[in-house]
PDB file of C-alpha atoms in Angstrom:
ATOM      1  CA  MET A   7      29.040-196.060-277.797  1.00 55.00           C
ATOM      2  CA  ALA A   8      27.016-193.063-276.417  1.00 57.00           C
ATOM      3  CA  ASP A   9      27.076-189.883-278.620  1.00 87.00           C
ATOM      4  CA  LEU A  10      30.059-187.655-277.887  1.00 96.00           C
ATOM      5  CA  PRO A  11      29.813-184.013-277.604  1.00 97.00           C
ATOM      6  CA  LEU A  12      31.426-181.668-280.080  1.00 98.00           C
ATOM      7  CA  LEU A  13      33.712-180.196-277.501  1.00 98.00           C
ATOM      8  CA  LEU A  14      35.290-182.939-275.677  1.00 98.00           C
ATOM      9  CA  GLU A  15      37.499-182.235-272.510  1.00 98.00           C
ATOM     10  CA  PRO A  16      40.883-184.182-272.474  1.00 98.00           C
ATOM     11  CA  GLU A  17      39.752-186.030-269.213  1.00 98.00           C
ATOM     12  CA  GLN A  18      36.687-186.862-270.451  1.00 97.00           C
ATOM     13  CA  LEU A  19      38.275-188.591-273.403  1.00 98.00           C
ATOM     14  CA  ALA A  20      40.935-190.229-271.345  1.00 98.00           C
ATOM     15  CA  ASP A  21      38.157-191.912-269.132  1.00 97.00           C
ATOM     16  CA  LEU A  22      36.671-193.294-272.266  1.00 96.00           C
ATOM     17  CA  LEU A  23      39.530-194.806-274.131  1.00 97.00           C
ATOM     18  CA  PRO A  24      39.786-197.129-275.593  1.00 95.00           C
ATOM     19  CA  LEU A  25      36.986-196.632-277.759  1.00 95.00           C
ATOM     20  CA  ASP A  26      35.470-198.628-280.632  1.00 95.00           C
ATOM     21  CA  ASN A  27      34.572-197.269-283.959  1.00 95.00           C
ATOM     22  CA  VAL A  28      36.316-193.959-283.220  1.00 97.00           C
ATOM     23  CA  LEU A  29      39.314-192.324-285.294  1.00 98.00           C
ATOM     24  CA  ILE A  30      41.403-189.993-283.475  1.00 98.00           C
ATOM     25  CA  ILE A  31      43.130-187.600-285.933  1.00 98.00           C
ATOM     26  CA  ASP A  32      46.127-185.616-284.539  1.00 98.00           C
ATOM     27  CA  GLN A  33      47.274-182.726-286.858  1.00 98.00           C
ATOM     28  CA  SER A  34      50.452-181.767-284.500  1.00 98.00           C
ATOM     29  CA  LYS A  35      53.634-181.181-286.102  1.00 97.00           C
ATOM     30  CA  ALA A  36      55.260-184.529-286.933  1.00 97.00           C
ATOM     31  CA  GLU A  37      57.927-184.435-284.430  1.00 98.00           C
ATOM     32  CA  THR A  38      55.369-183.409-281.446  1.00 98.00           C
ATOM     33  CA  PHE A  39      53.352-186.441-282.577  1.00 98.00           C
ATOM     34  CA  VAL A  40      56.179-188.747-282.308  1.00 98.00           C
ATOM     35  CA  GLU A  41      57.111-187.559-278.993  1.00 98.00           C
ATOM     36  CA  GLY A  42      53.567-187.986-277.361  1.00 98.00           C
ATOM     37  CA  HIS A  43      50.190-188.171-278.688  1.00 98.00           C
ATOM     38  CA  ILE A  44      46.675-189.419-277.233  1.00 98.00           C
ATOM     39  CA  PRO A  45      46.540-193.432-277.189  1.00 98.00           C
ATOM     40  CA  GLY A  46      45.203-194.689-280.507  1.00 97.00           C
ATOM     41  CA  ALA A  47      45.716-191.670-282.523  1.00 98.00           C
ATOM     42  CA  VAL A  48      46.792-191.264-286.110  1.00 98.00           C
ATOM     43  CA  HIS A  49      48.813-188.521-287.596  1.00 98.00           C
ATOM     44  CA  LEU A  50      47.558-186.334-290.321  1.00 98.00           C
ATOM     45  CA  ASP A  51      49.787-183.778-292.275  1.00 96.00           C
ATOM     46  CA  PHE A  52      47.638-180.688-292.110  1.00 94.00           C
ATOM     47  CA  LYS A  53      49.143-179.859-295.895  1.00 93.00           C
ATOM     48  CA  ARG A  54      46.936-182.819-297.139  1.00 95.00           C
ATOM     49  CA  LEU A  55      43.813-180.996-296.621  1.00 95.00           C
ATOM     50  CA  GLN A  56      44.798-177.879-298.761  1.00 94.00           C
ATOM     51  CA  ARG A  57      44.337-177.519-302.402  1.00 93.00           C
ATOM     52  CA  PRO A  58      47.837-176.984-303.591  1.00 85.00           C
ATOM     53  CA  GLY A  59      48.700-173.904-305.638  1.00 82.00           C
ATOM     54  CA  THR A  60      48.890-170.220-305.697  1.00 79.00           C
ATOM     55  CA  PRO A  61      47.309-167.845-305.153  1.00 85.00           C
ATOM     56  CA  VAL A  62      44.623-169.346-303.342  1.00 92.00           C
ATOM     57  CA  PRO A  63      45.987-172.353-301.335  1.00 91.00           C
ATOM     58  CA  GLY A  64      42.960-172.633-298.919  1.00 93.00           C
ATOM     59  CA  LEU A  65      40.452-174.201-300.822  1.00 95.00           C
ATOM     60  CA  LEU A  66      39.135-177.896-300.495  1.00 96.00           C
ATOM     61  CA  PRO A  67      41.437-180.682-302.116  1.00 96.00           C
ATOM     62  CA  GLU A  68      39.594-182.326-305.098  1.00 95.00           C
ATOM     63  CA  VAL A  69      37.286-185.281-304.124  1.00 97.00           C
ATOM     64  CA  SER A  70      39.824-188.067-305.449  1.00 97.00           C
ATOM     65  CA  ASP A  71      42.638-186.549-303.082  1.00 96.00           C
ATOM     66  CA  LEU A  72      39.982-186.462-300.160  1.00 97.00           C
ATOM     67  CA  GLU A  73      39.173-189.882-300.654  1.00 98.00           C
ATOM     68  CA  ALA A  74      42.662-191.048-300.707  1.00 98.00           C
ATOM     69  CA  VAL A  75      43.450-189.123-297.390  1.00 98.00           C
ATOM     70  CA  PHE A  76      40.568-190.191-295.546  1.00 98.00           C
ATOM     71  CA  SER A  77      40.714-193.775-296.941  1.00 98.00           C
ATOM     72  CA  GLU A  78      44.635-193.995-295.533  1.00 98.00           C
ATOM     73  CA  LEU A  79      43.410-192.841-292.169  1.00 98.00           C
ATOM     74  CA  GLY A  80      41.069-195.628-292.101  1.00 98.00           C
ATOM     75  CA  LEU A  81      37.792-193.511-292.175  1.00 98.00           C
ATOM     76  CA  THR A  82      34.391-195.293-292.536  1.00 97.00           C
ATOM     77  CA  PRO A  83      30.909-193.744-292.851  1.00 96.00           C
ATOM     78  CA  ASP A  84      30.153-194.821-289.346  1.00 96.00           C
ATOM     79  CA  THR A  85      33.333-193.591-287.692  1.00 97.00           C
ATOM     80  CA  HIS A  86      33.097-190.796-285.272  1.00 98.00           C
ATOM     81  CA  VAL A  87      36.455-188.683-285.543  1.00 98.00           C
ATOM     82  CA  ILE A  88      37.979-187.016-282.741  1.00 98.00           C
ATOM     83  CA  CYS A  89      40.272-184.032-283.783  1.00 98.00           C
ATOM     84  CA  SER A  90      43.243-182.770-282.174  1.00 98.00           C
ATOM     85  CA  ASP A  91      46.343-180.585-282.778  1.00 98.00           C
ATOM     86  CA  ASP A  92      49.110-178.708-280.930  1.00 98.00           C
ATOM     87  CA  GLU A  93      48.002-175.050-281.497  1.00 97.00           C
ATOM     88  CA  GLY A  94      44.680-174.885-280.099  1.00 97.00           C
ATOM     89  CA  GLY A  95      42.321-175.749-282.777  1.00 98.00           C
ATOM     90  CA  GLY A  96      43.106-174.221-286.080  1.00 98.00           C
ATOM     91  CA  TRP A  97      44.155-177.421-288.027  1.00 98.00           C
ATOM     92  CA  ALA A  98      41.634-179.464-286.250  1.00 98.00           C
ATOM     93  CA  GLY A  99      38.774-176.720-286.861  1.00 98.00           C
ATOM     94  CA  ARG A 100      39.656-177.106-290.414  1.00 98.00           C
ATOM     95  CA  LEU A 101      39.580-180.726-290.275  1.00 98.00           C
ATOM     96  CA  ILE A 102      35.864-180.324-289.137  1.00 98.00           C
ATOM     97  CA  TRP A 103      35.075-177.909-291.642  1.00 98.00           C
ATOM     98  CA  ALA A 104      36.476-180.582-294.213  1.00 98.00           C
ATOM     99  CA  LEU A 105      34.551-183.280-292.578  1.00 98.00           C
ATOM    100  CA  ASP A 106      31.392-180.920-292.976  1.00 98.00           C
ATOM    101  CA  CYS A 107      32.279-180.358-296.507  1.00 98.00           C
ATOM    102  CA  ILE A 108      32.230-184.244-297.297  1.00 98.00           C
ATOM    103  CA  GLY A 109      29.009-184.538-295.481  1.00 97.00           C
ATOM    104  CA  HIS A 110      30.595-186.537-292.294  1.00 97.00           C
ATOM    105  CA  THR A 111      29.191-184.823-289.275  1.00 96.00           C
ATOM    106  CA  LYS A 112      30.105-187.311-286.547  1.00 97.00           C
ATOM    107  CA  TYR A 113      33.092-185.603-285.077  1.00 98.00           C
ATOM    108  CA  SER A 114      34.519-184.124-281.583  1.00 98.00           C
ATOM    109  CA  TYR A 115      37.195-181.527-280.988  1.00 98.00           C
ATOM    110  CA  VAL A 116      39.454-182.290-277.940  1.00 98.00           C
ATOM    111  CA  ASN A 117      39.549-178.957-275.982  1.00 98.00           C
ATOM    112  CA  GLY A 118      43.090-177.546-276.214  1.00 98.00           C
ATOM    113  CA  GLY A 119      44.327-180.826-278.146  1.00 98.00           C
ATOM    114  CA  ILE A 120      47.603-182.277-277.199  1.00 98.00           C
ATOM    115  CA  VAL A 121      48.622-179.142-275.164  1.00 98.00           C
ATOM    116  CA  ALA A 122      45.872-179.460-272.865  1.00 98.00           C
ATOM    117  CA  TRP A 123      46.384-183.178-272.672  1.00 98.00           C
ATOM    118  CA  ARG A 124      49.711-183.029-271.558  1.00 98.00           C
ATOM    119  CA  GLN A 125      49.020-180.200-269.246  1.00 98.00           C
ATOM    120  CA  ALA A 126      46.717-182.292-267.357  1.00 98.00           C
ATOM    121  CA  GLY A 127      49.094-185.162-267.399  1.00 98.00           C
ATOM    122  CA  LEU A 128      47.152-187.797-269.094  1.00 98.00           C
ATOM    123  CA  PRO A 129      48.559-191.058-270.638  1.00 98.00           C
ATOM    124  CA  GLN A 130      50.504-190.637-274.076  1.00 98.00           C
ATOM    125  CA  GLU A 131      51.809-192.977-276.564  1.00 98.00           C
ATOM    126  CA  THR A 132      55.024-192.357-278.629  1.00 98.00           C
ATOM    127  CA  GLY A 133      56.292-192.771-281.806  1.00 98.00           C
ATOM    128  CA  THR A 134      54.887-193.246-285.473  1.00 97.00           C
ATOM    129  CA  VAL A 135      51.483-194.946-286.344  1.00 97.00           C
ATOM    130  CA  THR A 136      50.389-196.677-289.399  1.00 96.00           C
ATOM    131  CA  PRO A 137      46.847-196.504-289.838  1.00 97.00           C
ATOM    132  CA  GLN A 138      44.360-199.360-290.884  1.00 96.00           C
ATOM    133  CA  ALA A 139      43.455-198.148-294.246  1.00 98.00           C
ATOM    134  CA  SER A 140      39.820-198.039-295.603  1.00 98.00           C
ATOM    135  CA  ASP A 141      38.134-197.482-298.862  1.00 98.00           C
ATOM    136  CA  TYR A 142      36.125-194.169-298.241  1.00 98.00           C
ATOM    137  CA  LYS A 143      34.055-192.781-300.817  1.00 97.00           C
ATOM    138  CA  ILE A 144      32.463-189.275-300.988  1.00 97.00           C
ATOM    139  CA  THR A 145      29.111-189.130-302.852  1.00 94.00           C
ATOM    140  CA  ALA A 146      28.993-185.217-302.766  1.00 95.00           C
ATOM    141  CA  ILE A 147      30.450-181.913-301.423  1.00 96.00           C
ATOM    142  CA  ASN A 148      28.218-180.098-299.280  1.00 97.00           C
ATOM    143  CA  PRO A 149      27.752-176.501-300.396  1.00 95.00           C
ATOM    144  CA  ASP A 150      26.298-175.215-297.057  1.00 95.00           C
ATOM    145  CA  ALA A 151      29.634-175.618-295.172  1.00 97.00           C
ATOM    146  CA  THR A 152      31.476-172.756-297.408  1.00 97.00           C
ATOM    147  CA  PHE A 153      30.731-169.377-298.806  1.00 98.00           C
ATOM    148  CA  THR A 154      32.324-168.530-302.320  1.00 97.00           C
ATOM    149  CA  LYS A 155      33.758-165.199-303.106  1.00 97.00           C
ATOM    150  CA  ALA A 156      30.530-164.641-305.236  1.00 98.00           C
ATOM    151  CA  GLN A 157      28.540-165.441-302.251  1.00 98.00           C
ATOM    152  CA  VAL A 158      30.402-163.170-299.973  1.00 98.00           C
ATOM    153  CA  LEU A 159      29.742-160.281-302.515  1.00 98.00           C
ATOM    154  CA  ASP A 160      26.115-161.009-302.920  1.00 98.00           C
ATOM    155  CA  ASN A 161      25.730-160.985-299.214  1.00 98.00           C
ATOM    156  CA  LEU A 162      27.727-157.685-298.455  1.00 97.00           C
ATOM    157  CA  GLY A 163      25.682-155.253-296.474  1.00 95.00           C
ATOM    158  CA  LYS A 164      22.733-157.481-295.603  1.00 97.00           C
ATOM    159  CA  PRO A 165      21.814-157.191-291.914  1.00 97.00           C
ATOM    160  CA  ASP A 166      21.382-160.719-291.443  1.00 97.00           C
ATOM    161  CA  PHE A 167      25.206-161.414-292.510  1.00 98.00           C
ATOM    162  CA  ALA A 168      28.264-161.123-290.698  1.00 98.00           C
ATOM    163  CA  ILE A 169      32.035-161.719-291.218  1.00 98.00           C
ATOM    164  CA  TRP A 170      34.459-162.905-288.958  1.00 98.00           C
ATOM    165  CA  ASP A 171      38.025-162.039-289.956  1.00 98.00           C
ATOM    166  CA  ALA A 172      40.278-164.068-287.640  1.00 98.00           C
ATOM    167  CA  ARG A 173      43.584-162.316-288.805  1.00 98.00           C
ATOM    168  CA  SER A 174      45.849-159.946-287.075  1.00 97.00           C
ATOM    169  CA  ALA A 175      44.881-156.598-286.367  1.00 97.00           C
ATOM    170  CA  ALA A 176      47.788-155.433-288.592  1.00 97.00           C
ATOM    171  CA  GLU A 177      46.315-157.386-291.498  1.00 98.00           C
ATOM    172  CA  TYR A 178      42.790-156.359-290.941  1.00 98.00           C
ATOM    173  CA  THR A 179      43.571-152.826-291.084  1.00 97.00           C
ATOM    174  CA  GLY A 180      46.248-153.168-293.994  1.00 96.00           C
ATOM    175  CA  GLU A 181      49.363-152.194-292.143  1.00 96.00           C
ATOM    176  CA  LYS A 182      50.549-155.844-293.130  1.00 97.00           C
ATOM    177  CA  VAL A 183      50.150-156.666-296.358  1.00 96.00           C
ATOM    178  CA  ILE A 184      50.303-160.383-297.534  1.00 94.00           C
ATOM    179  CA  SER A 185      48.167-160.698-300.856  1.00 95.00           C
ATOM    180  CA  ALA A 186      48.465-157.957-303.635  1.00 92.00           C
ATOM    181  CA  ARG A 187      46.229-155.537-301.536  1.00 96.00           C
ATOM    182  CA  GLY A 188      45.930-155.284-297.597  1.00 96.00           C
ATOM    183  CA  GLY A 189      42.751-154.370-295.625  1.00 96.00           C
ATOM    184  CA  HIS A 190      39.632-156.229-294.994  1.00 97.00           C
ATOM    185  CA  ILE A 191      36.347-156.921-296.431  1.00 98.00           C
ATOM    186  CA  PRO A 192      33.670-154.141-295.970  1.00 97.00           C
ATOM    187  CA  GLY A 193      31.981-154.854-292.798  1.00 97.00           C
ATOM    188  CA  ALA A 194      34.020-157.517-291.483  1.00 98.00           C
ATOM    189  CA  VAL A 195      34.606-157.945-287.682  1.00 97.00           C
ATOM    190  CA  ASN A 196      38.094-158.647-286.476  1.00 97.00           C
ATOM    191  CA  TYR A 197      38.777-160.848-283.465  1.00 97.00           C
ATOM    192  CA  GLU A 198      42.131-162.487-283.892  1.00 98.00           C
ATOM    193  CA  TRP A 199      41.920-166.313-283.275  1.00 98.00           C
ATOM    194  CA  THR A 200      44.468-166.695-280.581  1.00 97.00           C
ATOM    195  CA  ARG A 201      42.888-164.324-278.314  1.00 97.00           C
ATOM    196  CA  GLY A 202      40.084-166.957-278.104  1.00 97.00           C
ATOM    197  CA  MET A 203      42.276-169.488-276.339  1.00 98.00           C
ATOM    198  CA  ASP A 204      43.166-169.650-272.715  1.00 97.00           C
ATOM    199  CA  LYS A 205      47.076-169.772-272.834  1.00 96.00           C
ATOM    200  CA  ASP A 206      46.815-170.575-268.981  1.00 97.00           C
ATOM    201  CA  ARG A 207      44.618-173.632-269.453  1.00 97.00           C
ATOM    202  CA  GLY A 208      46.475-175.753-272.193  1.00 98.00           C
ATOM    203  CA  LEU A 209      45.037-173.740-275.330  1.00 98.00           C
ATOM    204  CA  ARG A 210      41.431-174.447-274.441  1.00 98.00           C
ATOM    205  CA  ILE A 211      38.639-172.510-275.782  1.00 98.00           C
ATOM    206  CA  ASN A 212      37.644-169.411-273.601  1.00 97.00           C
ATOM    207  CA  ASP A 213      34.899-169.690-271.601  1.00 97.00           C
ATOM    208  CA  LEU A 214      31.816-170.041-273.724  1.00 98.00           C
ATOM    209  CA  ASN A 215      29.311-168.014-272.157  1.00 97.00           C
ATOM    210  CA  ALA A 216      31.731-165.029-271.883  1.00 97.00           C
ATOM    211  CA  PHE A 217      32.814-165.782-275.634  1.00 98.00           C
ATOM    212  CA  ARG A 218      29.267-165.857-276.847  1.00 98.00           C
ATOM    213  CA  THR A 219      28.531-162.362-275.199  1.00 98.00           C
ATOM    214  CA  LEU A 220      31.967-160.737-276.497  1.00 97.00           C
ATOM    215  CA  LEU A 221      31.087-162.010-280.180  1.00 98.00           C
ATOM    216  CA  SER A 222      27.437-160.780-279.693  1.00 97.00           C
ATOM    217  CA  ASP A 223      28.761-157.119-278.925  1.00 97.00           C
ATOM    218  CA  LEU A 224      30.949-157.441-282.120  1.00 96.00           C
ATOM    219  CA  GLY A 225      27.649-158.185-284.075  1.00 97.00           C
ATOM    220  CA  ILE A 226      28.424-162.082-284.705  1.00 98.00           C
ATOM    221  CA  ASP A 227      25.691-164.192-283.061  1.00 97.00           C
ATOM    222  CA  GLU A 228      23.003-166.706-283.981  1.00 96.00           C
ATOM    223  CA  THR A 229      20.911-164.518-285.665  1.00 97.00           C
ATOM    224  CA  LYS A 230      23.471-164.007-288.516  1.00 98.00           C
ATOM    225  CA  ARG A 231      24.830-166.077-291.551  1.00 98.00           C
ATOM    226  CA  ILE A 232      28.464-165.746-290.714  1.00 98.00           C
ATOM    227  CA  ALA A 233      31.339-166.368-293.088  1.00 98.00           C
ATOM    228  CA  THR A 234      34.962-166.716-291.393  1.00 98.00           C
ATOM    229  CA  HIS A 235      37.975-166.363-292.976  1.00 98.00           C
ATOM    230  CA  CYS A 236      41.525-165.566-292.376  1.00 98.00           C
ATOM    231  CA  GLN A 237      44.447-165.889-295.341  1.00 97.00           C
ATOM    232  CA  THR A 238      44.147-169.376-296.190  1.00 96.00           C
ATOM    233  CA  HIS A 239      41.262-170.690-294.045  1.00 97.00           C
ATOM    234  CA  HIS A 240      43.717-171.915-291.520  1.00 97.00           C
ATOM    235  CA  ARG A 241      43.388-169.604-288.370  1.00 98.00           C
ATOM    236  CA  SER A 242      39.674-169.410-289.481  1.00 98.00           C
ATOM    237  CA  GLY A 243      39.512-173.041-288.905  1.00 98.00           C
ATOM    238  CA  TYR A 244      39.436-172.390-285.245  1.00 98.00           C
ATOM    239  CA  THR A 245      36.805-169.799-285.763  1.00 98.00           C
ATOM    240  CA  TYR A 246      34.569-172.198-287.752  1.00 98.00           C
ATOM    241  CA  LEU A 247      34.847-174.476-284.901  1.00 98.00           C
ATOM    242  CA  VAL A 248      34.021-171.760-282.330  1.00 98.00           C
ATOM    243  CA  GLY A 249      31.094-171.039-284.395  1.00 98.00           C
ATOM    244  CA  LYS A 250      29.791-174.663-284.477  1.00 98.00           C
ATOM    245  CA  ILE A 251      30.291-175.312-280.882  1.00 98.00           C
ATOM    246  CA  LEU A 252      28.127-171.813-280.095  1.00 98.00           C
ATOM    247  CA  GLY A 253      25.548-173.280-282.315  1.00 97.00           C
ATOM    248  CA  PHE A 254      26.039-170.456-285.286  1.00 98.00           C
ATOM    249  CA  ASP A 255      25.181-170.849-288.636  1.00 98.00           C
ATOM    250  CA  ILE A 256      28.752-170.331-289.974  1.00 98.00           C
ATOM    251  CA  ARG A 257      30.673-171.231-292.848  1.00 98.00           C
ATOM    252  CA  GLY A 258      34.207-171.154-294.095  1.00 98.00           C
ATOM    253  CA  TYR A 259      35.113-168.730-296.819  1.00 98.00           C
ATOM    254  CA  ALA A 260      38.199-170.995-297.931  1.00 97.00           C
ATOM    255  CA  GLY A 261      39.283-168.399-300.524  1.00 97.00           C
ATOM    256  CA  SER A 262      39.964-165.928-297.679  1.00 98.00           C
ATOM    257  CA  TRP A 263      42.032-162.934-298.108  1.00 97.00           C
ATOM    258  CA  SER A 264      44.426-164.856-300.476  1.00 96.00           C
ATOM    259  CA  GLU A 265      41.636-164.900-303.082  1.00 97.00           C
ATOM    260  CA  TRP A 266      39.912-161.478-301.787  1.00 97.00           C
ATOM    261  CA  GLY A 267      43.052-159.438-301.543  1.00 97.00           C
ATOM    262  CA  ASN A 268      44.513-160.834-304.809  1.00 96.00           C
ATOM    263  CA  ASP A 269      41.279-159.519-306.910  1.00 96.00           C
ATOM    264  CA  GLU A 270      41.744-156.145-308.051  1.00 95.00           C
ATOM    265  CA  ASN A 271      37.730-156.243-308.430  1.00 96.00           C
ATOM    266  CA  THR A 272      36.653-157.101-304.990  1.00 98.00           C
ATOM    267  CA  PRO A 273      36.157-153.894-302.656  1.00 97.00           C
ATOM    268  CA  VAL A 274      38.587-153.606-299.651  1.00 97.00           C
ATOM    269  CA  VAL A 275      38.578-151.198-296.778  1.00 96.00           C
ATOM    270  CA  THR A 276      41.600-150.145-294.772  1.00 94.00           C
ATOM    271  CA  GLY A 277      41.916-148.958-291.273  1.00 89.00           C
ATOM    272  CA  THR A 278      39.467-149.722-288.704  1.00 85.00           C
ATOM    273  CA  GLU A 279      35.621-149.538-289.185  1.00 78.00           C
ATOM    274  CA  PRO A 280      33.297-147.869-286.475  1.00 62.00           C
ATOM    275  CA  ASN A 281      31.059-150.501-284.412  1.00 49.00           C
TER     276      ASN A 281
END
């Protein structure tokens, strides 16, 4: 099998199917998956890649739970994973982040997921699917995929550090409060995740050259170490994915605002910041 690109257009994948040694993981809603999915895909409930509990539900699950999930799906060390969802890449991007965390770097994202696949009129399978299980073992968690709260605090104000806040503008300014405190991390740049999707093209990622220029104008580019977050590192799964596609040095701040905004000792800014 030839190496598959990180960003895989639906039509490209359709022309290649069926593929050996490939696992297509679809994180659409269960009913969406049953109605129609990419041929050969298996379904994954996105909750399985979140650590349960409050007030910080966005953290990576324990290693034993991750091994159970990926074994159920049939992952092996040599498998190339193709990620898809029904929302333009949030859950698929979080899956890619999780794969980076466990050191499994063979993966692609179907641009636009099942929304773009259906828009293109490509073949679908229906019904539930029982994966062929494996026995997947994780040897270590890669710390280079994630920023911790302590690391974000340590890097605040450094010229080579940037924060991409994927939440809504109202959450960023503090107008909408979900945690104990509203607002944003000092110096963070707000670009809400769905603004990066082309709604006329099946939620595909916006033109990459234009997207790169836009982000650069916001201070997010290949010269920076970038932390991205939202409330629970779901929406920022998308921004993590975009950063990977653009070749940025990006990590997920998995604690996100659920951790930062609920800690009375972390600095918070309300309103907008000057560019």
